[in-house]
GROMACS .gro file of C-alpha atoms in nm:
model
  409
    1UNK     CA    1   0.482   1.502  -0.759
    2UNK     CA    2   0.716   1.710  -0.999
    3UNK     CA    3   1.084   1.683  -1.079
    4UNK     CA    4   1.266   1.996  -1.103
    5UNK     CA    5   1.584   2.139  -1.185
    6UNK     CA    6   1.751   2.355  -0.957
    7UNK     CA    7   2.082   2.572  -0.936
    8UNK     CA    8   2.162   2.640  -0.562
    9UNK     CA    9   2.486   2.807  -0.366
   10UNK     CA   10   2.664   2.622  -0.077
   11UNK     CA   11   2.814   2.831   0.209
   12UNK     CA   12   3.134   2.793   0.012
   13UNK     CA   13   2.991   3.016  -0.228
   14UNK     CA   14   2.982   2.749  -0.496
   15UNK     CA   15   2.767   2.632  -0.740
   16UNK     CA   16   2.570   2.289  -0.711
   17UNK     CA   17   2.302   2.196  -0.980
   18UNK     CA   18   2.067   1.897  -0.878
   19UNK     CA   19   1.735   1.754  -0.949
   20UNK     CA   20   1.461   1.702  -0.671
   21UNK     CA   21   1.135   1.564  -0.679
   22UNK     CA   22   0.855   1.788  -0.496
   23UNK     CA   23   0.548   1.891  -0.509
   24UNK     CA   24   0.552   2.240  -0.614
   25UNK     CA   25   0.875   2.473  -0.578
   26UNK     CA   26   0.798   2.606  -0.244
   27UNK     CA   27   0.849   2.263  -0.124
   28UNK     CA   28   1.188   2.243  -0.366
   29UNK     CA   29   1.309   2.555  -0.162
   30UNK     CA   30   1.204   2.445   0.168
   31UNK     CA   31   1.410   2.164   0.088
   32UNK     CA   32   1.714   2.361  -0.023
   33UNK     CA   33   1.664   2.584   0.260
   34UNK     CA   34   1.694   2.289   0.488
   35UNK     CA   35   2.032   2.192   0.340
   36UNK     CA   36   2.187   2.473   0.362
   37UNK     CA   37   2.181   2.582   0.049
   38UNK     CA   38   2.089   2.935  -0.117
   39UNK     CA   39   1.824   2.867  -0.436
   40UNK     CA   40   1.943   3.028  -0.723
   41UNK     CA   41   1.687   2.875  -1.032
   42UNK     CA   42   1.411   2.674  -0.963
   43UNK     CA   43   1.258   2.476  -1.284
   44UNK     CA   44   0.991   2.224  -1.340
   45UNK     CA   45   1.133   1.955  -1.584
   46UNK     CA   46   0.870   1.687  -1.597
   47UNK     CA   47   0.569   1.563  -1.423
   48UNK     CA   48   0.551   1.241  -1.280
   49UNK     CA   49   0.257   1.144  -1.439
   50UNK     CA   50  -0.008   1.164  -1.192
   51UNK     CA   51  -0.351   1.231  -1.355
   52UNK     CA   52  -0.605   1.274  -1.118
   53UNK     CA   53  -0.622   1.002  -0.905
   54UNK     CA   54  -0.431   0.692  -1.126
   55UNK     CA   55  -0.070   0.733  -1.200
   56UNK     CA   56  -0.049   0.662  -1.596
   57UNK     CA   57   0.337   0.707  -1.619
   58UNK     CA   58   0.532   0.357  -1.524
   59UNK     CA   59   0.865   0.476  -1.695
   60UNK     CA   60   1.015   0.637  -1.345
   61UNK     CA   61   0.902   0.314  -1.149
   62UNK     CA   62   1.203   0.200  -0.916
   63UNK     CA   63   1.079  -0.185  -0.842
   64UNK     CA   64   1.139  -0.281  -0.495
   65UNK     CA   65   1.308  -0.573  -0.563
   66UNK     CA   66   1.588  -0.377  -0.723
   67UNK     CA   67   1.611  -0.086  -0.415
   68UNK     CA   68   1.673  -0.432  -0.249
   69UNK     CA   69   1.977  -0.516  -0.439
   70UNK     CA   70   2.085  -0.182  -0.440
   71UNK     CA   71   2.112  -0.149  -0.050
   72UNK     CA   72   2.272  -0.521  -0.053
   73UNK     CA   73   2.560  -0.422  -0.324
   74UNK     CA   74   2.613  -0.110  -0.176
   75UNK     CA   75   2.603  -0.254   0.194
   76UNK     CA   76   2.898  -0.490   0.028
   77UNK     CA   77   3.135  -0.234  -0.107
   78UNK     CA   78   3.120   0.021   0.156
   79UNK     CA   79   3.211  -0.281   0.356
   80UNK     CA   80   3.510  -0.348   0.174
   81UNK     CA   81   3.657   0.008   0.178
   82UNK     CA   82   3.511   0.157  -0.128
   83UNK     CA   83   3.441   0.503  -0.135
   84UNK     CA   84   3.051   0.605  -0.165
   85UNK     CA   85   3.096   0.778  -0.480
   86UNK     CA   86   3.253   0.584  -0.618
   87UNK     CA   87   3.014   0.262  -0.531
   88UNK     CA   88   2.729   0.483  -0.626
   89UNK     CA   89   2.890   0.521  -0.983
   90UNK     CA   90   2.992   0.140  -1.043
   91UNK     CA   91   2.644   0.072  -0.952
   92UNK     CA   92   2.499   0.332  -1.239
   93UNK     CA   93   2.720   0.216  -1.451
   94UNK     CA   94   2.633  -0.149  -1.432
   95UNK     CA   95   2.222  -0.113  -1.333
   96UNK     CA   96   1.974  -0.251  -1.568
   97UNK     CA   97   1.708  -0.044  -1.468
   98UNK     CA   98   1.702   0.251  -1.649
   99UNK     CA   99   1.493   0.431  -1.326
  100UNK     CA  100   1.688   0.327  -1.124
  101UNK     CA  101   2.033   0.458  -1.324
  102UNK     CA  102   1.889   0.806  -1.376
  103UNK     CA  103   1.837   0.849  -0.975
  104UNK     CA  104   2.211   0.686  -0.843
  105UNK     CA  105   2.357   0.917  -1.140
  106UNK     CA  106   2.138   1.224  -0.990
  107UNK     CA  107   2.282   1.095  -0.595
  108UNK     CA  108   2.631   1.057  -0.754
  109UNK     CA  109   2.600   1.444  -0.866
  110UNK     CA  110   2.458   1.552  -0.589
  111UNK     CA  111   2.706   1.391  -0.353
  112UNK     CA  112   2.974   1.539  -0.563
  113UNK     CA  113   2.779   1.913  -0.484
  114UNK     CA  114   2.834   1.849  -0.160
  115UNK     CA  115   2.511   1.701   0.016
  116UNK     CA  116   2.554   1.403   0.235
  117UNK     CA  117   2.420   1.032   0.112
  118UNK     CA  118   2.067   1.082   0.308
  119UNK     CA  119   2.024   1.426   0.209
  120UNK     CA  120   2.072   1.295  -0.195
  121UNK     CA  121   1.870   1.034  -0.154
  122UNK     CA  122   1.611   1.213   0.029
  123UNK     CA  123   1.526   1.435  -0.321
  124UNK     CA  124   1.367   1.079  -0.444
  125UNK     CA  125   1.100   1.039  -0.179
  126UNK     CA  126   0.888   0.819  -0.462
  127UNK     CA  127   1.203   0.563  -0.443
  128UNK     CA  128   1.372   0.581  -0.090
  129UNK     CA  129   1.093   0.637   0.206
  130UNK     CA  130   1.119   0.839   0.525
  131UNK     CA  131   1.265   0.545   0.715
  132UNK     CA  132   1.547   0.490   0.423
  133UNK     CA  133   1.648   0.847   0.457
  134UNK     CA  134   1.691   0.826   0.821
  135UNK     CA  135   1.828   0.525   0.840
  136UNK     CA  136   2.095   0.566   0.630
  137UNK     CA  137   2.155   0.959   0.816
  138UNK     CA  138   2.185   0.775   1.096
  139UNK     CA  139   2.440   0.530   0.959
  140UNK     CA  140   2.650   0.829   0.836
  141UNK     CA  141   2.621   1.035   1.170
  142UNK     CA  142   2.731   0.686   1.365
  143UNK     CA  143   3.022   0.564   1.110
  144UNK     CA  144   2.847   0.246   1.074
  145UNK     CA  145   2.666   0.269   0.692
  146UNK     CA  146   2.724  -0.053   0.567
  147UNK     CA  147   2.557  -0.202   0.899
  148UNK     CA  148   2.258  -0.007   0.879
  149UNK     CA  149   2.237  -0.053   0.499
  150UNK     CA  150   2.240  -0.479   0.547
  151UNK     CA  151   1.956  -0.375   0.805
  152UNK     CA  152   1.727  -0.156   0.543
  153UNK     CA  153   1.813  -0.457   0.302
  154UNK     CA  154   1.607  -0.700   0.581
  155UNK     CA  155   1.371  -0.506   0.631
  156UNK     CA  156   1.245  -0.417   0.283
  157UNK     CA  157   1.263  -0.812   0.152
  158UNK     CA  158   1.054  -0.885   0.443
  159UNK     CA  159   0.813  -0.566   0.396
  160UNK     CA  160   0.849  -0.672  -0.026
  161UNK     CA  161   0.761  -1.075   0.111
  162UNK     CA  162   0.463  -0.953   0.295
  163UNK     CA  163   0.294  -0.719  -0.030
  164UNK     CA  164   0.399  -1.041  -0.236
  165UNK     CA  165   0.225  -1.309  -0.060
  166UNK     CA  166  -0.090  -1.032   0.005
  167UNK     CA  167  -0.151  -0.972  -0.368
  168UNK     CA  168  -0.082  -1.357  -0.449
  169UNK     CA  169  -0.329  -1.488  -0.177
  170UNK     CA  170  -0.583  -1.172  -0.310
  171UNK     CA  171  -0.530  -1.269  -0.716
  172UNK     CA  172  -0.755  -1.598  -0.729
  173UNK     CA  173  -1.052  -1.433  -0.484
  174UNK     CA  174  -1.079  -1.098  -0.677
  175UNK     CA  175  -1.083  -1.322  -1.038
  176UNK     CA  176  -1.362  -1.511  -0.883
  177UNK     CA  177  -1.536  -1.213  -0.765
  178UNK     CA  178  -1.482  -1.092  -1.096
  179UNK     CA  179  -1.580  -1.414  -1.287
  180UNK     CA  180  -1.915  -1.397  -1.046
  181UNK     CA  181  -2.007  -1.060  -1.138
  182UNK     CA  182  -1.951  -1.111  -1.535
  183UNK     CA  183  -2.178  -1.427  -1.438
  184UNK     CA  184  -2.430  -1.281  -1.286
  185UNK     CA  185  -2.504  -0.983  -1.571
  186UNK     CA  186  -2.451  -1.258  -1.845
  187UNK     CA  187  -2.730  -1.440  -1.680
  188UNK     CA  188  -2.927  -1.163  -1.669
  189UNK     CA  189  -2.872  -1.040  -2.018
  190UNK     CA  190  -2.872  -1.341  -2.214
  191UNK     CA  191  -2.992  -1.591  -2.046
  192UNK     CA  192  -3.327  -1.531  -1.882
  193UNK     CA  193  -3.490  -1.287  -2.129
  194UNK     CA  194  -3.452  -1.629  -2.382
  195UNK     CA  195  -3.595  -1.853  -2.042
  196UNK     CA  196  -3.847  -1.565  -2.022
  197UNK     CA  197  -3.986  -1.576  -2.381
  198UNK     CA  198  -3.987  -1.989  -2.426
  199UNK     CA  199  -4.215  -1.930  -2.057
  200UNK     CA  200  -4.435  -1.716  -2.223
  201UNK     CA  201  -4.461  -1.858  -2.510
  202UNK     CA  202  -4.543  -2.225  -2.424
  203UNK     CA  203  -4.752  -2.106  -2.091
  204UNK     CA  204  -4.980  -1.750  -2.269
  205UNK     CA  205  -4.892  -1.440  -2.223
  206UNK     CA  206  -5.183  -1.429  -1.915
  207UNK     CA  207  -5.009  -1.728  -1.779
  208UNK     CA  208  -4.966  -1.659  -1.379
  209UNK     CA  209  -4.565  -1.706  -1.275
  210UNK     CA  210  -4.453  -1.807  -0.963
  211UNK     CA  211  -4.305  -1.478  -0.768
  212UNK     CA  212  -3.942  -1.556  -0.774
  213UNK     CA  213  -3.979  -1.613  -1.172
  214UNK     CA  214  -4.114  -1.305  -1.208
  215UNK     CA  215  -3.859  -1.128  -0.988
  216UNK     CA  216  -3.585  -1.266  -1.220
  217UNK     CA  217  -3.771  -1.152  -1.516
  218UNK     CA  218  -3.837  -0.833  -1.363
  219UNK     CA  219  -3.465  -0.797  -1.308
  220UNK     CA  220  -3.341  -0.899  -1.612
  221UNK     CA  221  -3.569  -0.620  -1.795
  222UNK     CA  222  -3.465  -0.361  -1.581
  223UNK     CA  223  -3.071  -0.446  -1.672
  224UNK     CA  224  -3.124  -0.490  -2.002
  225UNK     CA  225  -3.386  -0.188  -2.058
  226UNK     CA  226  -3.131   0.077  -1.823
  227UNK     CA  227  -2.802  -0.106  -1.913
  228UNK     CA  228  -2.663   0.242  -2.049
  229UNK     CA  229  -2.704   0.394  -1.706
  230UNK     CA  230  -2.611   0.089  -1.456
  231UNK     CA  231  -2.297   0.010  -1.617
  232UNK     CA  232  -2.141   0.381  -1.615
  233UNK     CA  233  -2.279   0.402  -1.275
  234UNK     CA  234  -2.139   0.096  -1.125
  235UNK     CA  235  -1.759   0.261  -1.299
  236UNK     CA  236  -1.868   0.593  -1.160
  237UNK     CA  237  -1.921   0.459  -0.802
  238UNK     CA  238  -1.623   0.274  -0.783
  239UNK     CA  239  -1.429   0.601  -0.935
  240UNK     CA  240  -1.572   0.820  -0.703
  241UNK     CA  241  -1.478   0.610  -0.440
  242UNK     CA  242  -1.191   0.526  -0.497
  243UNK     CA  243  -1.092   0.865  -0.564
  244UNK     CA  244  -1.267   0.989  -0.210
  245UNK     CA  245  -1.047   0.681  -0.034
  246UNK     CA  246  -0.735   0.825  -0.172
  247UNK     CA  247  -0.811   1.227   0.021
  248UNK     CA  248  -0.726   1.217   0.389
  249UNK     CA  249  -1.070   1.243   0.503
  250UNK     CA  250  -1.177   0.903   0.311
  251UNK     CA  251  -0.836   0.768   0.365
  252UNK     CA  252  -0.895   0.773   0.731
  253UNK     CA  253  -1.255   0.663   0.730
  254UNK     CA  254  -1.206   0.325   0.491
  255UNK     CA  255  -0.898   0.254   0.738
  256UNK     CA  256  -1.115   0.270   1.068
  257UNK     CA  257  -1.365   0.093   0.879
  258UNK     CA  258  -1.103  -0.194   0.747
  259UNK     CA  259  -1.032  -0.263   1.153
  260UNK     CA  260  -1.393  -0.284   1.270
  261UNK     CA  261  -1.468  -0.579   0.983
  262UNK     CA  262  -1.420  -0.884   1.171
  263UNK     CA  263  -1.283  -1.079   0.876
  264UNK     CA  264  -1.063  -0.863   0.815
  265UNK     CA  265  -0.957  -0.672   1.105
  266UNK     CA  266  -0.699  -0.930   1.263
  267UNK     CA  267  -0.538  -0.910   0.970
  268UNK     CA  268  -0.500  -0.543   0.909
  269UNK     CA  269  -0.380  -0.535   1.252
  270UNK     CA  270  -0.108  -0.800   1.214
  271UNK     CA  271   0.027  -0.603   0.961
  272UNK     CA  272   0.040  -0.341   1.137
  273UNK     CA  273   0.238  -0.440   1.418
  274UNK     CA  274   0.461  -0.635   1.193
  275UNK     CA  275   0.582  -0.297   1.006
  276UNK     CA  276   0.564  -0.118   1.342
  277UNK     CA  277   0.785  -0.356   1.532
  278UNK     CA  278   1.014  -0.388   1.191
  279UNK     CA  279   1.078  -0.048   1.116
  280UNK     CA  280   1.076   0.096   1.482
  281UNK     CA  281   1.365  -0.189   1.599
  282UNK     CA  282   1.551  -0.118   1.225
  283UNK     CA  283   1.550   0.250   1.384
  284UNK     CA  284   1.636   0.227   1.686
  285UNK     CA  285   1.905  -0.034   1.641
  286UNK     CA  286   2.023   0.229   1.362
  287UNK     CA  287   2.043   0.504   1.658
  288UNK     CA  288   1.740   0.731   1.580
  289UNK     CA  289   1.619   0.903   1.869
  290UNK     CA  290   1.255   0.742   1.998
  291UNK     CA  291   1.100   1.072   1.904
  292UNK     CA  292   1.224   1.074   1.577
  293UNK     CA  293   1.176   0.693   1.537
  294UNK     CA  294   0.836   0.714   1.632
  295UNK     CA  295   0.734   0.947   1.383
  296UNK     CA  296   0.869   0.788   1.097
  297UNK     CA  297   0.719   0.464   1.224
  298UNK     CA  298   0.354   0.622   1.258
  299UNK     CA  299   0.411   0.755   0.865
  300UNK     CA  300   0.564   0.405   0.754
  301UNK     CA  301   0.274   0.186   0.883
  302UNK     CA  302   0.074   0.295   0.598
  303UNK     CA  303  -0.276   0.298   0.864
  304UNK     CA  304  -0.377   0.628   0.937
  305UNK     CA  305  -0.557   0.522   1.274
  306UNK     CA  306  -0.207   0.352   1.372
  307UNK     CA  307   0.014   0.665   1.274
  308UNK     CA  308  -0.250   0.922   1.507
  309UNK     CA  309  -0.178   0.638   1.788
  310UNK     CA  310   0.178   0.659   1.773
  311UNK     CA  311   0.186   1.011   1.690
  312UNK     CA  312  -0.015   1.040   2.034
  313UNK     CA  313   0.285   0.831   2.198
  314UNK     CA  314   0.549   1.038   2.100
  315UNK     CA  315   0.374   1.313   2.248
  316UNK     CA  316   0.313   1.093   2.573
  317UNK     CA  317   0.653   1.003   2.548
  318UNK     CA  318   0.772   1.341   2.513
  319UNK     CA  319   0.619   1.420   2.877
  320UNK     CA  320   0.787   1.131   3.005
  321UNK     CA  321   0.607   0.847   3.029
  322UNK     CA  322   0.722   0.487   2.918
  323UNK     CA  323   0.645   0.357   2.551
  324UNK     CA  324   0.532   0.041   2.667
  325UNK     CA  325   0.321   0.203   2.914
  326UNK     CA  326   0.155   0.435   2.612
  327UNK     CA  327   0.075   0.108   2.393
  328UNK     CA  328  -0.082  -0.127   2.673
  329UNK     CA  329  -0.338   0.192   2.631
  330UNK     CA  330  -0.404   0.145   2.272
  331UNK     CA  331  -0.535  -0.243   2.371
  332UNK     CA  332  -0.784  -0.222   2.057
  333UNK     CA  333  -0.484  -0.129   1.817
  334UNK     CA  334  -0.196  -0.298   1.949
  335UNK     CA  335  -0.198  -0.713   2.162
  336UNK     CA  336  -0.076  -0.718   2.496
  337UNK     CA  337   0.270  -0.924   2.401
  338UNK     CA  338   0.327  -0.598   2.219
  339UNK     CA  339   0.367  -0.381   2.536
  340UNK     CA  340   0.476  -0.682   2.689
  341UNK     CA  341   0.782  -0.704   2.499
  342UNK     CA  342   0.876  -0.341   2.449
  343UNK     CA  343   0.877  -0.308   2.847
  344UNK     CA  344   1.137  -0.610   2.892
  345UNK     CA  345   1.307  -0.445   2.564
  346UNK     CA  346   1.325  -0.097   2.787
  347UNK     CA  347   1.427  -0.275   3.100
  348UNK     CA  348   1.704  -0.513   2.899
  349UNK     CA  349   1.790  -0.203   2.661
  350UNK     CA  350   1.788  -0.388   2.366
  351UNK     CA  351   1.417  -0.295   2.214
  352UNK     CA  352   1.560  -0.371   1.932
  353UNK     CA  353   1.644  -0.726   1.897
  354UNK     CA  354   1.359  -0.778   2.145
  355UNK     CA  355   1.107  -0.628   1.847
  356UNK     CA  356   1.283  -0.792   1.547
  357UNK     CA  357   1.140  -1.122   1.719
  358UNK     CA  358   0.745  -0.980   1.740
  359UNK     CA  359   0.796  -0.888   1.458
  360UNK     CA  360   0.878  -1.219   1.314
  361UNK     CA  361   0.605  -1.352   1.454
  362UNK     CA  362   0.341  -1.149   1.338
  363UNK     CA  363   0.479  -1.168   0.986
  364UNK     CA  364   0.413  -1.576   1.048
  365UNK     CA  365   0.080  -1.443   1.185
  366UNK     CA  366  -0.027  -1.241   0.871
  367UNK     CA  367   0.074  -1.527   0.618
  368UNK     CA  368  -0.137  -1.774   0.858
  369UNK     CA  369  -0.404  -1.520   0.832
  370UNK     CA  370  -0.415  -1.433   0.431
  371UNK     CA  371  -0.372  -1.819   0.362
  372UNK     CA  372  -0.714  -1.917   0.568
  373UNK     CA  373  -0.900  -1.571   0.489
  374UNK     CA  374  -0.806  -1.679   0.096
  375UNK     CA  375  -0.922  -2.086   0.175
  376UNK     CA  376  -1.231  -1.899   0.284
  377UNK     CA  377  -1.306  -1.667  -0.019
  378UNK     CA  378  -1.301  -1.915  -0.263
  379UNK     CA  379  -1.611  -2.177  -0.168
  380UNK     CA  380  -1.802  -1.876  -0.050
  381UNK     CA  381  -1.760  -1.752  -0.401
  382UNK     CA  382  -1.836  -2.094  -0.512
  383UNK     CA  383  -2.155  -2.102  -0.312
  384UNK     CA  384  -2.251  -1.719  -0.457
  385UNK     CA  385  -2.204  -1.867  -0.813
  386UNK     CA  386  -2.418  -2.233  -0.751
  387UNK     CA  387  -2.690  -1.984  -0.528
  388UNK     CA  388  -2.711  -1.793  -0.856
  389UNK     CA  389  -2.779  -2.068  -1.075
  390UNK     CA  390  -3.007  -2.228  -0.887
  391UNK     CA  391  -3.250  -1.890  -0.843
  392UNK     CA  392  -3.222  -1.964  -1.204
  393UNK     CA  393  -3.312  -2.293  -1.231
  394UNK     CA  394  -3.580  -2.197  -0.950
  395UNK     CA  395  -3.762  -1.968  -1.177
  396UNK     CA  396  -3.750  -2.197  -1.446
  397UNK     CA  397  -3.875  -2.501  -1.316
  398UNK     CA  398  -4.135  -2.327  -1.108
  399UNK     CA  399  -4.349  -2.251  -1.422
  400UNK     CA  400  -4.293  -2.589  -1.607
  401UNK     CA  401  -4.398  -2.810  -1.312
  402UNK     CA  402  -4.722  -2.533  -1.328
  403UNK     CA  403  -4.783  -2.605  -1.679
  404UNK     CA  404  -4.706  -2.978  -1.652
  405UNK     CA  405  -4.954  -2.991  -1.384
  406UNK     CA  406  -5.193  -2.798  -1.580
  407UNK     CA  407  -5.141  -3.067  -1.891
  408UNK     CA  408  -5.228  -3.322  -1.631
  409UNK     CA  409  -5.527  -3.236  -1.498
   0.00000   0.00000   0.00000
C-alpha cells in the first residue's frame, strides 16, 4: 500500500484535492472513478513501508483502541446535534495520536470536497475496514449515524477484547517454547561436548558407550560442527514460510490446515462464528442488504475457508434459498445452534439481536477455549524441558554405572 496525492473534478466542475491510500494508481482512479469524480493528477507521496513481507514502518499505525474512542466521541456529538465536520475537526484538533490526526484532518478535507463520511473514510482502508465503511454508509443513507457508530464502537472493543486475551493467553506458551528451544541448543553446544570429553577421558577413547550416549554425542557434533548452516536454515525456513503463508495460495492452505488440528480447530472455529455472527448482525441491524452483508462478512472473518463458504451463500442466497438453510450445509464450518438461530432470527425478523446473542456466547466459548488450550501448553512444555534433561542425564549415567561396574569387577 501507497499514499498518493490526487487533484480530481466533481460534476460541479470544481476542484477537490485529497489523499488516498492504494495500491498502485489504477486502483487510486478506480476509486475516483467510483465517486464520481474526474482524475486530474495522480501522485505517489510515500510508501507505507511494506518491505517484502514485514512492515518496518510503525509511524502510520492507527491503534485500535483509539479507532475505538474515535467512533465513541464521534457517536456522542453527532448525537447531540453537532455537525460532522465540525466533530471531525474538534476531534483532530484535540487527538493525541499523531496517525490518527493526519487521517480525521485528510476526512475533514475531503468531506469539505464534497465526498460523503464513508466515501472519506473509505481512502484509509489500513485504518477503517470494509465493514466500517459500510456501516457507517449505511448510517448516512438511513439518517441514523450516531446509532450505527455506538454499534461499530461494540463491535470493535469486543473484536479488540478477543485479539487481547489471544495474544495474552499465547505470550507465556511461545516464551516457553522459546526458552525450550534456546535450552535444547545450549545443551547441545555447551553442555554435552564437556559430558562427552570427561566420558572419554576417564573411560579410553576405545571405551564402548551405551547407544543413546552416543546418539547425544553424535548430535551435539553435528550442531556444533554445521552450526553455520542449521542456524540460517532454521531463519530461512521460518522466512520462507512465513512469507509463502502470507500469498493466497499458502494463506488458504495453513487456514484449512489450522481447522483439521484437533487442538486447535474448535478454537479457530469459535472465532469464527463469533466475528461472523458480530459483524453480520452489526450489518444487518445497520440496514445493509444480506448480499452486501454477506460479503463483507466473508472478507471480515479473516479465514479464507470461511469467506469461500459464505461467499458460496450469497450466491445460494442470491437464487433464493434461505441463509439458514445454506449454513446447516456447511455442518463442518459452522454448529447447528448457528443455523438454528439464524432460522428463528428469519422467521422473528430480528437476525440481528437474535445473532448478537451467539455471538456472545461464542466469544465466552473462545476465552473458555484459549484459557484451557494455554493451562495445557505450559506442563507439556514443562514435560519437553524435564524429557530433555533427563536424555541427558541418561547418557551420562549410562557410561559411569559401565565404568563403575568395570572398577568393581
Amino acid at each position: 500500500m501507497a499514499t498518493f496525492k490526487y487533484i480530481a473534478v466533481n460534476k460541479n466542475q470544481e476542484s477537490i484535492n485529497g489523499t488516498l491510500e492504494a495500491s498502485d494508481k489504477s486502483a487510486v482512479m478506480a476509486s475516483l472513478l467510483k465517486q464520481g469524480l474526474r482524475p486530474i493528477s495522480i501522485t505517489e507521496t510515500k510508501s507505507s513501508g511494506k518491505s517484502g513481507f514485514l512492515n518496518l514502518n510503525f509511524k502510520g499505525r492507527v491503534k485500535s483502541e483509539d479507532i475505538v474512542m474515535l467512533t465513541r466521541q464521534l457517536s456522542a456529538m453527532i448525537s447531540a446535534g453537532v455537525p460532522i465536520l465540525r466533530s471531525l475537526n474538534s476531534l483532530a484538533a484535540h487527538a493525541e495520536s499523531k496517525p490518527l490526526k493526519e487521517i480525521l484532518e485528510n476526512v475533514s478535507k475531503d468531506i469539505e470536497g464534497g465526498m460523503s463520511l464513508a466515501d472519506a473514510l473509505e481512502q484509509h482502508p489500513t485504518v477503517f475496514n470494509n465493514v466500517y465503511v459500510n456501516m457507517v454508509r449505511a448510517g448516512e443513507a438511513a439518517g441514523i449515524l450516531d446509532d450505527i457508530l455506538k454499534r461499530l464502537a461494540l463491535q470493535q472493543e469486543k473484536a479488540s477484547s478477543i485479539k487481547k486475551k489471544i495474544k495474552s493467553s499465547m505470550t507465556y506458551p511461545m516464551v516457553l517454547i522459546f526458552i525450550t528451544i534456546a535450552a535444547f541448543f545450549g545443551l547441545m553446544i555447551f553442555v554435552i561436548p564437556t559430558i562427552g570429553k570427561t566420558i572419554k577421558d576417564l573411560g579410553g577413547e576405545d571405551a564402548k558407550l551405551p547407544a543413546l550416549t552416543e546418539f547425544m554425542l553424535g548430535l551435539s557434533s553435528f550442531i556444533l560442527n554445521w552450526w553455520y548452516i542449521i542456524i540460517p536454515g532454521i531463519i530461512g525456513v521460518v522466512f520462507l514460510t512465513i512469507k509463502y503463508i502470507k500469498t493466497d495460495k499458502g494463506r488458504r492452505q495453513f487456514h484449512k490446515l489450522l481447522l483439521k488440528i484437533p487442538a486447535i480447530r474448535g478454537i479457530v472455529q469459535k472465532i469464527a462464528v463469533a466475528r461472523f455472527a458480530r459483524t453480520f448482525s452489526a450489518l444487518m441491524g445497520a440496514g445493509v442488504a444480506v448480499l452486501e452483508s454477506l460479503s463483507v462478512t466473508a472478507r471480515a472473518i479473516g479465514n479464507t475457508v470461511y469467506e469461500e463458504a459464505l461467499m458460496n451463500a450469497a450466491q445460494e442466497v442470491t437464487n433464493g434459498k434461505q441463509l439458514s438453510k445454506v449454513i446447516e450445509e456447511y455442518e463442518d464450518l459452522f454448529p447447528a445452534i448457528t443455523a438454528q438461530m439464524l432460522s428463528v432470527g428469519e422467521e422473528t425478523g430480528q437476525t440481528d439481536k437474535v445473532l448478537v446473542r451467539v455471538a456472545e456466547f461464542y466469544e465466552e466459548e473462545v476465552d473458555a477455549a484459549i484459557g484451557s488450550i494455554s493451562s495445557i501448553i505450559e506442563p507439556v512444555m514443562i514435560v519437553i524441558m524435564g524429557g530433555m534433561v533427563g536424555l541427558i542425564a541418561a547418557s551420562v549415567m549410562g557410561p559411569i554405572a559401565g565404568m563403575a561396574n568395570n572398577i568393581k569387577g
